[in-house]
Amino acid sequence: MVAVSDPILEVDGVEKYFGGITALDGASFDVESGITGLIGPNGAGKSTMFDCITGFRDPDGGSVWFRGEDVTGDSPSAVANRGVVRTFQIPHELPEMTVRENLALAPRDQRGESLVASWARGDGYYEDEQRAQRRAVEAAERFEISHVLDTPAGELSGGQRKLLELARALLTEPDLVLLDEPLAGVNPTLEERILDHIQTLAAEGYSFLFIEHDIDVIMEHCQEVIVMHQGRVLMRGEPEAVRTDDRVVDAYLGGDAE
Amino acid sequence: MALADFLVSLLTVVSVYTLFGLGLNIKYGFTGLVDFGHVLYFMTGAYVTVVVTLPVAATSYEGIGGFALPQLLSGVPLGGLLAWFVAIFVAMVVAALLSLLVGVPTLRLREDYLAITALGIATILHTVVNDERWLFNGPFGVRDVHQPLAEAFPVSLGSFLVNLAVFGLVSVLVLAYIGYRVGDYVYGVDLRAAAMAAAAAVLVVAGLGAAALGGALVLGGVLVAVAGVVVLARGIGRADGFGRPLALFTALVFVAWHFGTPFFTAGPSGVLASAVWLFDPTAGADGGFTYGRFVLLVAVSFVAVAYWWCERTVNSPYGRVLRSIREDEDVPEALGKRTFRYKVQSMMFGSALAAAAGGLWATHIAFIDPTQFIADITFFAFTAVIIGGAANNRGVVVGTAVFWTLHTGTRFLNDYFPTEYATQLAALRVMLIGVLLMVILYYRSEGLLGEQTYDTGVAAEEGGRSE
Ligand SMILES: Nc1ncnc2c1ncn2[C@@H]1O[C@H](COP(=O)(O)OP(=O)(O)OP(=O)(O)O)[C@@H](O)[C@H]1O
Ligand SMILES: [Mg+2]
């Protein structure tokens, strides 16, 4: 029982300063398996927190632990290889590469990714690449971008880029997926499908930490919610508790929530 | 110098710089690394190859070595050639290690800083090589460059006629094959574009021909030639296919130049000499196959191997990671690829190819000194790669050929102007290339061929092809 409730990600007093701006002011929280929401007003430090967790920025203080190991200051690829993958708030598609190539890039530990293997093409090279290609096609189908498989990613619409980014992240078979506003700009039907998909994956054992501004989505899909405000964690709790918390209503939800 | 000799020398230079450009393309075209210090590895390759094969205590050489590898291997059959290959290999390894040293600190920098730092390091090392005589003889350069098998040339097969027949046949076959490939490519060009390309070729050739006659014809001839280029530009603008009319134009100009010029200067025998270009009637008693032509074949073989090697590298998951780094390094990092390693490897691979080019260059030119390795060489290669189309290995071949043909081929203009204008003309020729580059970037920013397509080698039914 202890193992189950152990947090997979622990953020301990992380600080980040940009010149005079305090983006993260000693934020601490734990993430357990399942789906966790991260909410907070614009500029609260949510994206910066993602950067500090995934190694894209070195925190100026505090530490980050994944599955009991200190990953503070590790390179992004090292963090990713431990099983933490992230998406970006502004999609980072690879514009001159096709959607197919964007996706086929993602699976980890492909044999043909080493320089010598790309020359020698020995055992497993073709099988591995076939697998990567097949998975790329499957992912594209699941996220409804298979009709643009051979289009350069730079020609996709904003929503399609979001989908590509999500599909690509999931192809790395991560333990924990950090999604930075994955639903922004996606149409409602597709939004439902993505959320269903996240639910299915969560049931399969993937964990999610996702930033979202739509409180209804958070209420419906998250087991836990973390609220950030001015670089700190305002509170962490179950969705219902968060929604009715006075501090959260004041800082973020305003009059819209009952 | 016969036209054929000029052609051989031009093709050798094009081959050497194509090899050099293929290395740059790995770094810049496919990985996005703006290495303004690429010539450093060319210089390294040239000096290492030369010094490893230089005799001990060569006359008027006061630098490190020589290590006299050919003499050490003189007991082995073809020892001189073997020594040369070993030297090239050593040069590639040394250049790769040097680029590792340069790359580890600089590749962590943002890309614009990489460009400046790489240029700085290359310039510093160039200055050191130039100023320190104890290193590689400084500004005096290195003579006595080992030219493997040179003693066996010119190769003669017995009599003049046999030489003419055999080497001539090979020459004609090579021309025929190239003609066939060009024709195959041009086939299907729409009629109007073909007509315009042909008209443009006639105008250019006639114009340059008139200019070549000198006197008052120079200005008019040049104007007619320019008119030809304008017609060509319009023809290309109309055709949907861009490369085909251009290839037709180039082929026609080449034929006119290669066969027409000697016809006017030497009559039918001149045409024959151009057709059997691999045969040099003036070499030795019976004519034969010269060393320069042999070096050309070696250079072309190097390019063929390097081309295949680069294609294999970029048409793979490895190449996909390289391109993802070029597009946005954060993405492969976030997906768990150790991009720093890839960038270092890309530098090392590209630099090793540059070093092989340097070794070939030294063998071709037979004397090296620091003036041959100035930063211009890097920028020439960037220009060639961009003209042909960055991230396109075939584009490197095309771009390098266009660049060096213009650069070297326009040298004949000097003959028709008073000598006091030589410096201005040299500058004008570089400007001409600059104008070409601007025209290409304006009308076709992706270069003549644009980025190539990729195929990781998994069959299309499996979804492995990308167009
Ligand atoms: N590169 C940067 N340089 C300077 N300041 C930055 C930088 N990135 C973020 N900040 C600042 O840090 C604070 C937190 O920004 P962050 O992007 O993490 O907010 P966020 O919670 O993701 O907001 P949003 O909901 O709008 O995406 C903001 O005040 C922002 O201006
Ligand atoms: Mg944000």
mmCIF file of C-alpha atoms in Angstrom, chain A:
data_model
loop_
_atom_site.group_PDB
_atom_site.id
_atom_site.type_symbol
_atom_site.label_atom_id
_atom_site.label_comp_id
_atom_site.label_asym_id
_atom_site.label_seq_id
_atom_site.Cartn_x
_atom_site.Cartn_y
_atom_site.Cartn_z
ATOM 1 C CA MET A 1 0.000 0.000 0.000
ATOM 2 C CA VAL A 2 2.834 2.346 0.788
ATOM 3 C CA ALA A 3 4.215 2.027 -2.736
ATOM 4 C CA VAL A 4 0.924 2.988 -4.312
ATOM 5 C CA SER A 5 0.559 6.255 -2.438
ATOM 6 C CA ASP A 6 4.227 7.202 -2.885
ATOM 7 C CA PRO A 7 4.428 10.324 -5.018
ATOM 8 C CA ILE A 8 6.063 9.813 -8.396
ATOM 9 C CA LEU A 9 7.170 13.405 -8.657
ATOM 10 C CA GLU A 10 8.241 15.614 -5.773
ATOM 11 C CA VAL A 11 8.924 19.293 -6.206
ATOM 12 C CA ASP A 12 10.608 20.788 -3.192
ATOM 13 C CA GLY A 13 10.937 24.529 -2.717
ATOM 14 C CA VAL A 14 11.802 25.319 -6.324
ATOM 15 C CA GLU A 15 12.824 28.916 -7.005
ATOM 16 C CA LYS A 16 13.392 30.598 -10.336
ATOM 17 C CA TYR A 17 14.246 34.216 -11.004
ATOM 18 C CA PHE A 18 14.377 36.062 -14.302
ATOM 19 C CA GLY A 19 16.384 39.154 -13.540
ATOM 20 C CA GLY A 20 14.171 41.022 -11.111
ATOM 21 C CA ILE A 21 11.116 38.834 -11.723
ATOM 22 C CA THR A 22 10.390 36.003 -9.336
ATOM 23 C CA ALA A 23 8.768 33.329 -11.455
ATOM 24 C CA LEU A 24 8.920 30.560 -8.854
ATOM 25 C CA ASP A 25 9.098 31.449 -5.208
ATOM 26 C CA GLY A 26 9.777 28.203 -3.371
ATOM 27 C CA ALA A 27 6.991 26.115 -4.859
ATOM 28 C CA SER A 28 6.554 22.601 -3.463
ATOM 29 C CA PHE A 29 4.131 19.831 -4.368
ATOM 30 C CA ASP A 30 3.867 16.114 -4.938
ATOM 31 C CA VAL A 31 2.314 14.390 -7.900
ATOM 32 C CA GLU A 32 0.845 10.948 -7.487
ATOM 33 C CA SER A 33 -0.135 8.567 -10.217
ATOM 34 C CA GLY A 34 -3.300 9.359 -12.103
ATOM 35 C CA ILE A 35 -4.330 12.685 -13.547
ATOM 36 C CA THR A 36 -3.312 15.826 -11.723
ATOM 37 C CA GLY A 37 -4.364 19.293 -12.804
ATOM 38 C CA LEU A 38 -2.159 22.357 -12.469
ATOM 39 C CA ILE A 39 -4.075 25.617 -12.501
ATOM 40 C CA GLY A 40 -3.409 29.230 -11.724
ATOM 41 C CA PRO A 41 -3.666 32.678 -13.239
ATOM 42 C CA ASN A 42 -1.549 33.786 -16.176
ATOM 43 C CA GLY A 43 2.007 34.334 -15.062
ATOM 44 C CA ALA A 44 1.606 32.149 -11.968
ATOM 45 C CA GLY A 45 4.700 30.189 -12.977
ATOM 46 C CA LYS A 46 3.126 26.997 -14.293
ATOM 47 C CA SER A 47 5.117 26.802 -17.526
ATOM 48 C CA THR A 48 8.278 27.828 -15.716
ATOM 49 C CA MET A 49 7.627 24.991 -13.289
ATOM 50 C CA PHE A 50 7.439 22.566 -16.216
ATOM 51 C CA ASP A 51 10.743 23.931 -17.495
ATOM 52 C CA CYS A 52 12.368 23.361 -14.120
ATOM 53 C CA ILE A 53 11.006 19.836 -13.771
ATOM 54 C CA THR A 54 12.073 18.758 -17.251
ATOM 55 C CA GLY A 55 15.538 20.274 -17.188
ATOM 56 C CA PHE A 56 14.908 23.041 -19.711
ATOM 57 C CA ARG A 57 15.752 25.502 -16.956
ATOM 58 C CA ASP A 58 17.935 25.025 -13.918
ATOM 59 C CA PRO A 59 16.078 26.045 -10.777
ATOM 60 C CA ASP A 60 17.809 28.716 -8.712
ATOM 61 C CA GLY A 61 16.868 26.847 -5.560
ATOM 62 C CA GLY A 62 15.056 23.734 -4.387
ATOM 63 C CA SER A 63 14.990 20.285 -5.902
ATOM 64 C CA VAL A 64 12.988 17.974 -8.118
ATOM 65 C CA TRP A 65 12.675 14.249 -7.474
ATOM 66 C CA PHE A 66 11.257 11.646 -9.799
ATOM 67 C CA ARG A 67 10.511 8.208 -8.397
ATOM 68 C CA GLY A 68 12.757 8.894 -5.454
ATOM 69 C CA GLU A 69 15.726 10.093 -7.491
ATOM 70 C CA ASP A 70 17.069 13.612 -7.617
ATOM 71 C CA VAL A 71 16.732 14.935 -11.157
ATOM 72 C CA THR A 72 17.415 18.601 -10.353
ATOM 73 C CA GLY A 73 19.623 20.114 -13.009
ATOM 74 C CA ASP A 74 19.613 17.004 -15.210
ATOM 75 C CA SER A 75 19.539 17.628 -18.947
ATOM 76 C CA PRO A 76 16.115 17.488 -20.615
ATOM 77 C CA SER A 77 16.989 14.301 -22.452
ATOM 78 C CA ALA A 78 18.100 12.635 -19.229
ATOM 79 C CA VAL A 79 14.813 13.558 -17.585
ATOM 80 C CA ALA A 80 12.901 12.342 -20.629
ATOM 81 C CA ASN A 81 14.743 9.046 -20.547
ATOM 82 C CA ARG A 82 13.657 8.543 -16.967
ATOM 83 C CA GLY A 83 10.127 8.685 -18.285
ATOM 84 C CA VAL A 84 9.051 12.298 -17.878
ATOM 85 C CA VAL A 85 8.047 13.864 -21.165
ATOM 86 C CA ARG A 86 6.534 17.274 -21.710
ATOM 87 C CA THR A 87 4.709 19.257 -24.330
ATOM 88 C CA PHE A 88 5.116 22.964 -24.884
ATOM 89 C CA GLN A 89 2.493 25.632 -24.428
ATOM 90 C CA ILE A 90 3.402 27.043 -27.823
ATOM 91 C CA PRO A 91 3.623 23.938 -30.014
ATOM 92 C CA HIS A 92 7.141 23.058 -31.113
ATOM 93 C CA GLU A 93 6.446 21.257 -34.334
ATOM 94 C CA LEU A 94 9.428 20.608 -36.603
ATOM 95 C CA PRO A 95 8.186 22.729 -39.493
ATOM 96 C CA GLU A 96 10.182 21.389 -42.443
ATOM 97 C CA MET A 97 9.680 17.776 -41.475
ATOM 98 C CA THR A 98 6.510 15.904 -42.302
ATOM 99 C CA VAL A 99 4.021 14.896 -39.651
ATOM 100 C CA ARG A 100 5.142 11.326 -40.252
ATOM 101 C CA GLU A 101 8.740 12.226 -39.530
ATOM 102 C CA ASN A 102 7.766 14.298 -36.508
ATOM 103 C CA LEU A 103 6.057 11.247 -35.095
ATOM 104 C CA ALA A 104 8.590 8.620 -36.144
ATOM 105 C CA LEU A 105 11.264 10.641 -34.368
ATOM 106 C CA ALA A 106 9.631 10.113 -31.010
ATOM 107 C CA PRO A 107 9.982 6.438 -30.030
ATOM 108 C CA ARG A 108 12.966 6.046 -27.748
ATOM 109 C CA ASP A 109 15.999 3.822 -28.173
ATOM 110 C CA GLN A 110 15.668 3.293 -31.902
ATOM 111 C CA ARG A 111 18.585 1.305 -33.200
ATOM 112 C CA GLY A 112 19.018 3.436 -36.290
ATOM 113 C CA GLU A 113 19.506 6.503 -34.152
ATOM 114 C CA SER A 114 23.162 5.773 -33.642
ATOM 115 C CA LEU A 115 25.585 7.001 -36.268
ATOM 116 C CA VAL A 116 27.319 3.689 -36.751
ATOM 117 C CA ALA A 117 24.045 1.755 -36.873
ATOM 118 C CA SER A 118 22.783 4.141 -39.537
ATOM 119 C CA TRP A 119 25.765 3.098 -41.647
ATOM 120 C CA ALA A 120 25.889 -0.596 -40.823
ATOM 121 C CA ARG A 121 22.120 -1.220 -40.740
ATOM 122 C CA GLY A 122 22.675 -4.488 -38.948
ATOM 123 C CA ASP A 123 20.371 -6.614 -36.840
ATOM 124 C CA GLY A 124 17.102 -5.028 -35.985
ATOM 125 C CA TYR A 125 17.645 -1.792 -37.865
ATOM 126 C CA TYR A 126 14.813 -2.303 -40.335
ATOM 127 C CA GLU A 127 12.494 -3.969 -37.815
ATOM 128 C CA ASP A 128 12.963 -1.067 -35.440
ATOM 129 C CA GLU A 129 12.330 1.507 -38.111
ATOM 130 C CA GLN A 130 9.258 -0.350 -39.336
ATOM 131 C CA ARG A 131 7.954 -0.347 -35.811
ATOM 132 C CA ALA A 132 8.611 3.375 -35.460
ATOM 133 C CA GLN A 133 6.816 4.038 -38.743
ATOM 134 C CA ARG A 134 3.880 1.846 -37.791
ATOM 135 C CA ARG A 135 3.532 3.527 -34.440
ATOM 136 C CA ALA A 136 3.689 6.911 -36.119
ATOM 137 C CA VAL A 137 0.784 5.954 -38.372
ATOM 138 C CA GLU A 138 -1.236 4.571 -35.466
ATOM 139 C CA ALA A 139 -0.678 7.669 -33.387
ATOM 140 C CA ALA A 140 -1.705 9.869 -36.298
ATOM 141 C CA GLU A 141 -4.906 7.890 -36.692
ATOM 142 C CA ARG A 142 -5.708 8.102 -33.018
ATOM 143 C CA PHE A 143 -5.256 11.860 -33.002
ATOM 144 C CA GLU A 144 -7.016 12.395 -36.302
ATOM 145 C CA ILE A 145 -4.065 13.770 -38.189
ATOM 146 C CA SER A 146 -3.502 10.825 -40.507
ATOM 147 C CA HIS A 147 -4.756 12.778 -43.533
ATOM 148 C CA VAL A 148 -1.829 15.170 -43.109
ATOM 149 C CA LEU A 149 0.842 12.538 -42.494
ATOM 150 C CA ASP A 150 2.954 13.672 -45.417
ATOM 151 C CA THR A 151 2.418 17.376 -44.935
ATOM 152 C CA PRO A 152 5.267 19.446 -43.517
ATOM 153 C CA ALA A 153 4.347 20.129 -39.913
ATOM 154 C CA GLY A 154 4.845 23.848 -40.478
ATOM 155 C CA GLU A 155 1.699 23.832 -42.644
ATOM 156 C CA LEU A 156 -0.598 22.457 -39.954
ATOM 157 C CA SER A 157 -3.322 24.464 -38.246
ATOM 158 C CA GLY A 158 -2.858 25.545 -34.663
ATOM 159 C CA GLY A 159 -5.064 22.773 -33.304
ATOM 160 C CA GLN A 160 -3.355 20.132 -35.420
ATOM 161 C CA ARG A 161 -0.022 21.248 -34.042
ATOM 162 C CA LYS A 162 -1.323 20.689 -30.530
ATOM 163 C CA LEU A 163 -2.435 17.205 -31.502
ATOM 164 C CA LEU A 164 0.882 16.438 -33.136
ATOM 165 C CA GLU A 165 2.712 17.585 -30.050
ATOM 166 C CA LEU A 166 0.592 15.391 -27.814
ATOM 167 C CA ALA A 167 0.850 12.364 -30.065
ATOM 168 C CA ARG A 168 4.604 12.779 -30.292
ATOM 169 C CA ALA A 169 5.019 13.004 -26.540
ATOM 170 C CA LEU A 170 2.980 9.861 -25.963
ATOM 171 C CA LEU A 171 5.026 7.905 -28.505
ATOM 172 C CA THR A 172 7.965 8.013 -26.092
ATOM 173 C CA GLU A 173 5.960 5.730 -23.744
ATOM 174 C CA PRO A 174 6.492 7.957 -20.749
ATOM 175 C CA ASP A 175 5.653 7.330 -17.123
ATOM 176 C CA LEU A 176 4.566 10.854 -16.481
ATOM 177 C CA VAL A 177 3.376 13.274 -19.124
ATOM 178 C CA LEU A 178 3.460 16.999 -18.499
ATOM 179 C CA LEU A 179 0.955 18.700 -20.761
ATOM 180 C CA ASP A 180 1.071 22.468 -21.060
ATOM 181 C CA GLU A 181 -2.443 23.523 -22.069
ATOM 182 C CA PRO A 182 -2.983 20.640 -24.510
ATOM 183 C CA LEU A 183 -6.540 21.665 -25.259
ATOM 184 C CA ALA A 184 -5.946 25.300 -26.119
ATOM 185 C CA GLY A 185 -7.284 25.888 -29.610
ATOM 186 C CA VAL A 186 -8.670 22.384 -30.118
ATOM 187 C CA ASN A 187 -12.290 22.044 -31.230
ATOM 188 C CA PRO A 188 -14.829 20.686 -28.705
ATOM 189 C CA THR A 189 -15.369 17.234 -30.251
ATOM 190 C CA LEU A 190 -11.671 16.620 -30.523
ATOM 191 C CA GLU A 191 -11.189 17.987 -27.036
ATOM 192 C CA GLU A 192 -13.546 15.272 -25.765
ATOM 193 C CA ARG A 193 -11.606 12.638 -27.658
ATOM 194 C CA ILE A 194 -8.284 13.811 -26.295
ATOM 195 C CA LEU A 195 -9.647 13.789 -22.768
ATOM 196 C CA ASP A 196 -11.081 10.303 -23.284
ATOM 197 C CA HIS A 197 -7.751 9.289 -24.582
ATOM 198 C CA ILE A 198 -5.956 10.679 -21.566
ATOM 199 C CA GLN A 199 -8.414 8.805 -19.343
ATOM 200 C CA THR A 200 -7.746 5.560 -21.196
ATOM 201 C CA LEU A 201 -4.001 6.032 -20.932
ATOM 202 C CA ALA A 202 -4.327 6.886 -17.242
ATOM 203 C CA ALA A 203 -6.209 3.625 -16.757
ATOM 204 C CA GLU A 204 -3.323 1.865 -18.490
ATOM 205 C CA GLY A 205 -0.913 3.287 -15.945
ATOM 206 C CA TYR A 206 0.343 6.552 -17.462
ATOM 207 C CA SER A 207 0.275 9.556 -15.188
ATOM 208 C CA PHE A 208 -0.479 13.098 -16.248
ATOM 209 C CA LEU A 209 0.188 16.518 -14.880
ATOM 210 C CA PHE A 210 -1.656 18.993 -16.996
ATOM 211 C CA ILE A 211 -2.072 22.695 -17.125
ATOM 212 C CA GLU A 212 -5.556 23.777 -18.078
ATOM 213 C CA HIS A 213 -7.568 26.933 -17.624
ATOM 214 C CA ASP A 214 -11.019 25.343 -18.111
ATOM 215 C CA ILE A 215 -12.123 24.571 -14.570
ATOM 216 C CA ASP A 216 -14.890 22.233 -15.764
ATOM 217 C CA VAL A 217 -12.389 20.028 -17.505
ATOM 218 C CA ILE A 218 -10.287 19.973 -14.359
ATOM 219 C CA MET A 219 -13.316 19.104 -12.208
ATOM 220 C CA GLU A 220 -14.332 16.289 -14.460
ATOM 221 C CA HIS A 221 -11.008 14.644 -15.226
ATOM 222 C CA CYS A 222 -8.536 15.209 -12.400
ATOM 223 C CA GLN A 223 -8.128 13.302 -9.192
ATOM 224 C CA GLU A 224 -5.985 16.050 -7.707
ATOM 225 C CA VAL A 225 -5.539 19.715 -8.403
ATOM 226 C CA ILE A 226 -2.584 21.942 -7.647
ATOM 227 C CA VAL A 227 -3.180 25.670 -7.637
ATOM 228 C CA MET A 228 -0.285 28.017 -8.253
ATOM 229 C CA HIS A 229 -0.261 31.733 -7.644
ATOM 230 C CA GLN A 230 2.648 34.152 -7.882
ATOM 231 C CA GLY A 231 5.247 31.432 -8.024
ATOM 232 C CA ARG A 232 3.961 29.515 -5.037
ATOM 233 C CA VAL A 233 1.565 26.659 -4.488
ATOM 234 C CA LEU A 234 -1.598 28.111 -3.112
ATOM 235 C CA MET A 235 -3.203 24.799 -2.331
ATOM 236 C CA ARG A 236 -3.389 21.201 -3.412
ATOM 237 C CA GLY A 237 -6.438 19.003 -3.007
ATOM 238 C CA GLU A 238 -9.370 17.291 -4.606
ATOM 239 C CA PRO A 239 -11.178 19.242 -7.285
ATOM 240 C CA GLU A 240 -14.270 19.948 -5.220
ATOM 241 C CA ALA A 241 -12.240 21.235 -2.308
ATOM 242 C CA VAL A 242 -10.231 23.455 -4.608
ATOM 243 C CA ARG A 243 -13.231 24.930 -6.303
ATOM 244 C CA THR A 244 -14.791 26.035 -3.059
ATOM 245 C CA ASP A 245 -11.614 27.285 -1.443
ATOM 246 C CA ASP A 246 -11.826 31.004 -0.717
ATOM 247 C CA ARG A 247 -8.200 31.732 -1.563
ATOM 248 C CA VAL A 248 -8.507 30.002 -4.910
ATOM 249 C CA VAL A 249 -11.716 31.789 -5.750
ATOM 250 C CA ASP A 250 -10.082 35.099 -4.885
ATOM 251 C CA ALA A 251 -6.873 34.491 -6.753
ATOM 252 C CA TYR A 252 -8.020 32.669 -9.818
ATOM 253 C CA LEU A 253 -11.607 31.618 -10.280
ATOM 254 C CA GLY A 254 -13.176 34.914 -9.374
ATOM 255 C CA GLY A 255 -16.921 35.299 -9.459
ATOM 256 C CA ASP A 256 -17.510 32.632 -12.114
ATOM 257 C CA ALA A 257 -17.404 29.744 -9.681
ATOM 258 C CA GLU A 258 -20.313 29.289 -7.338
#
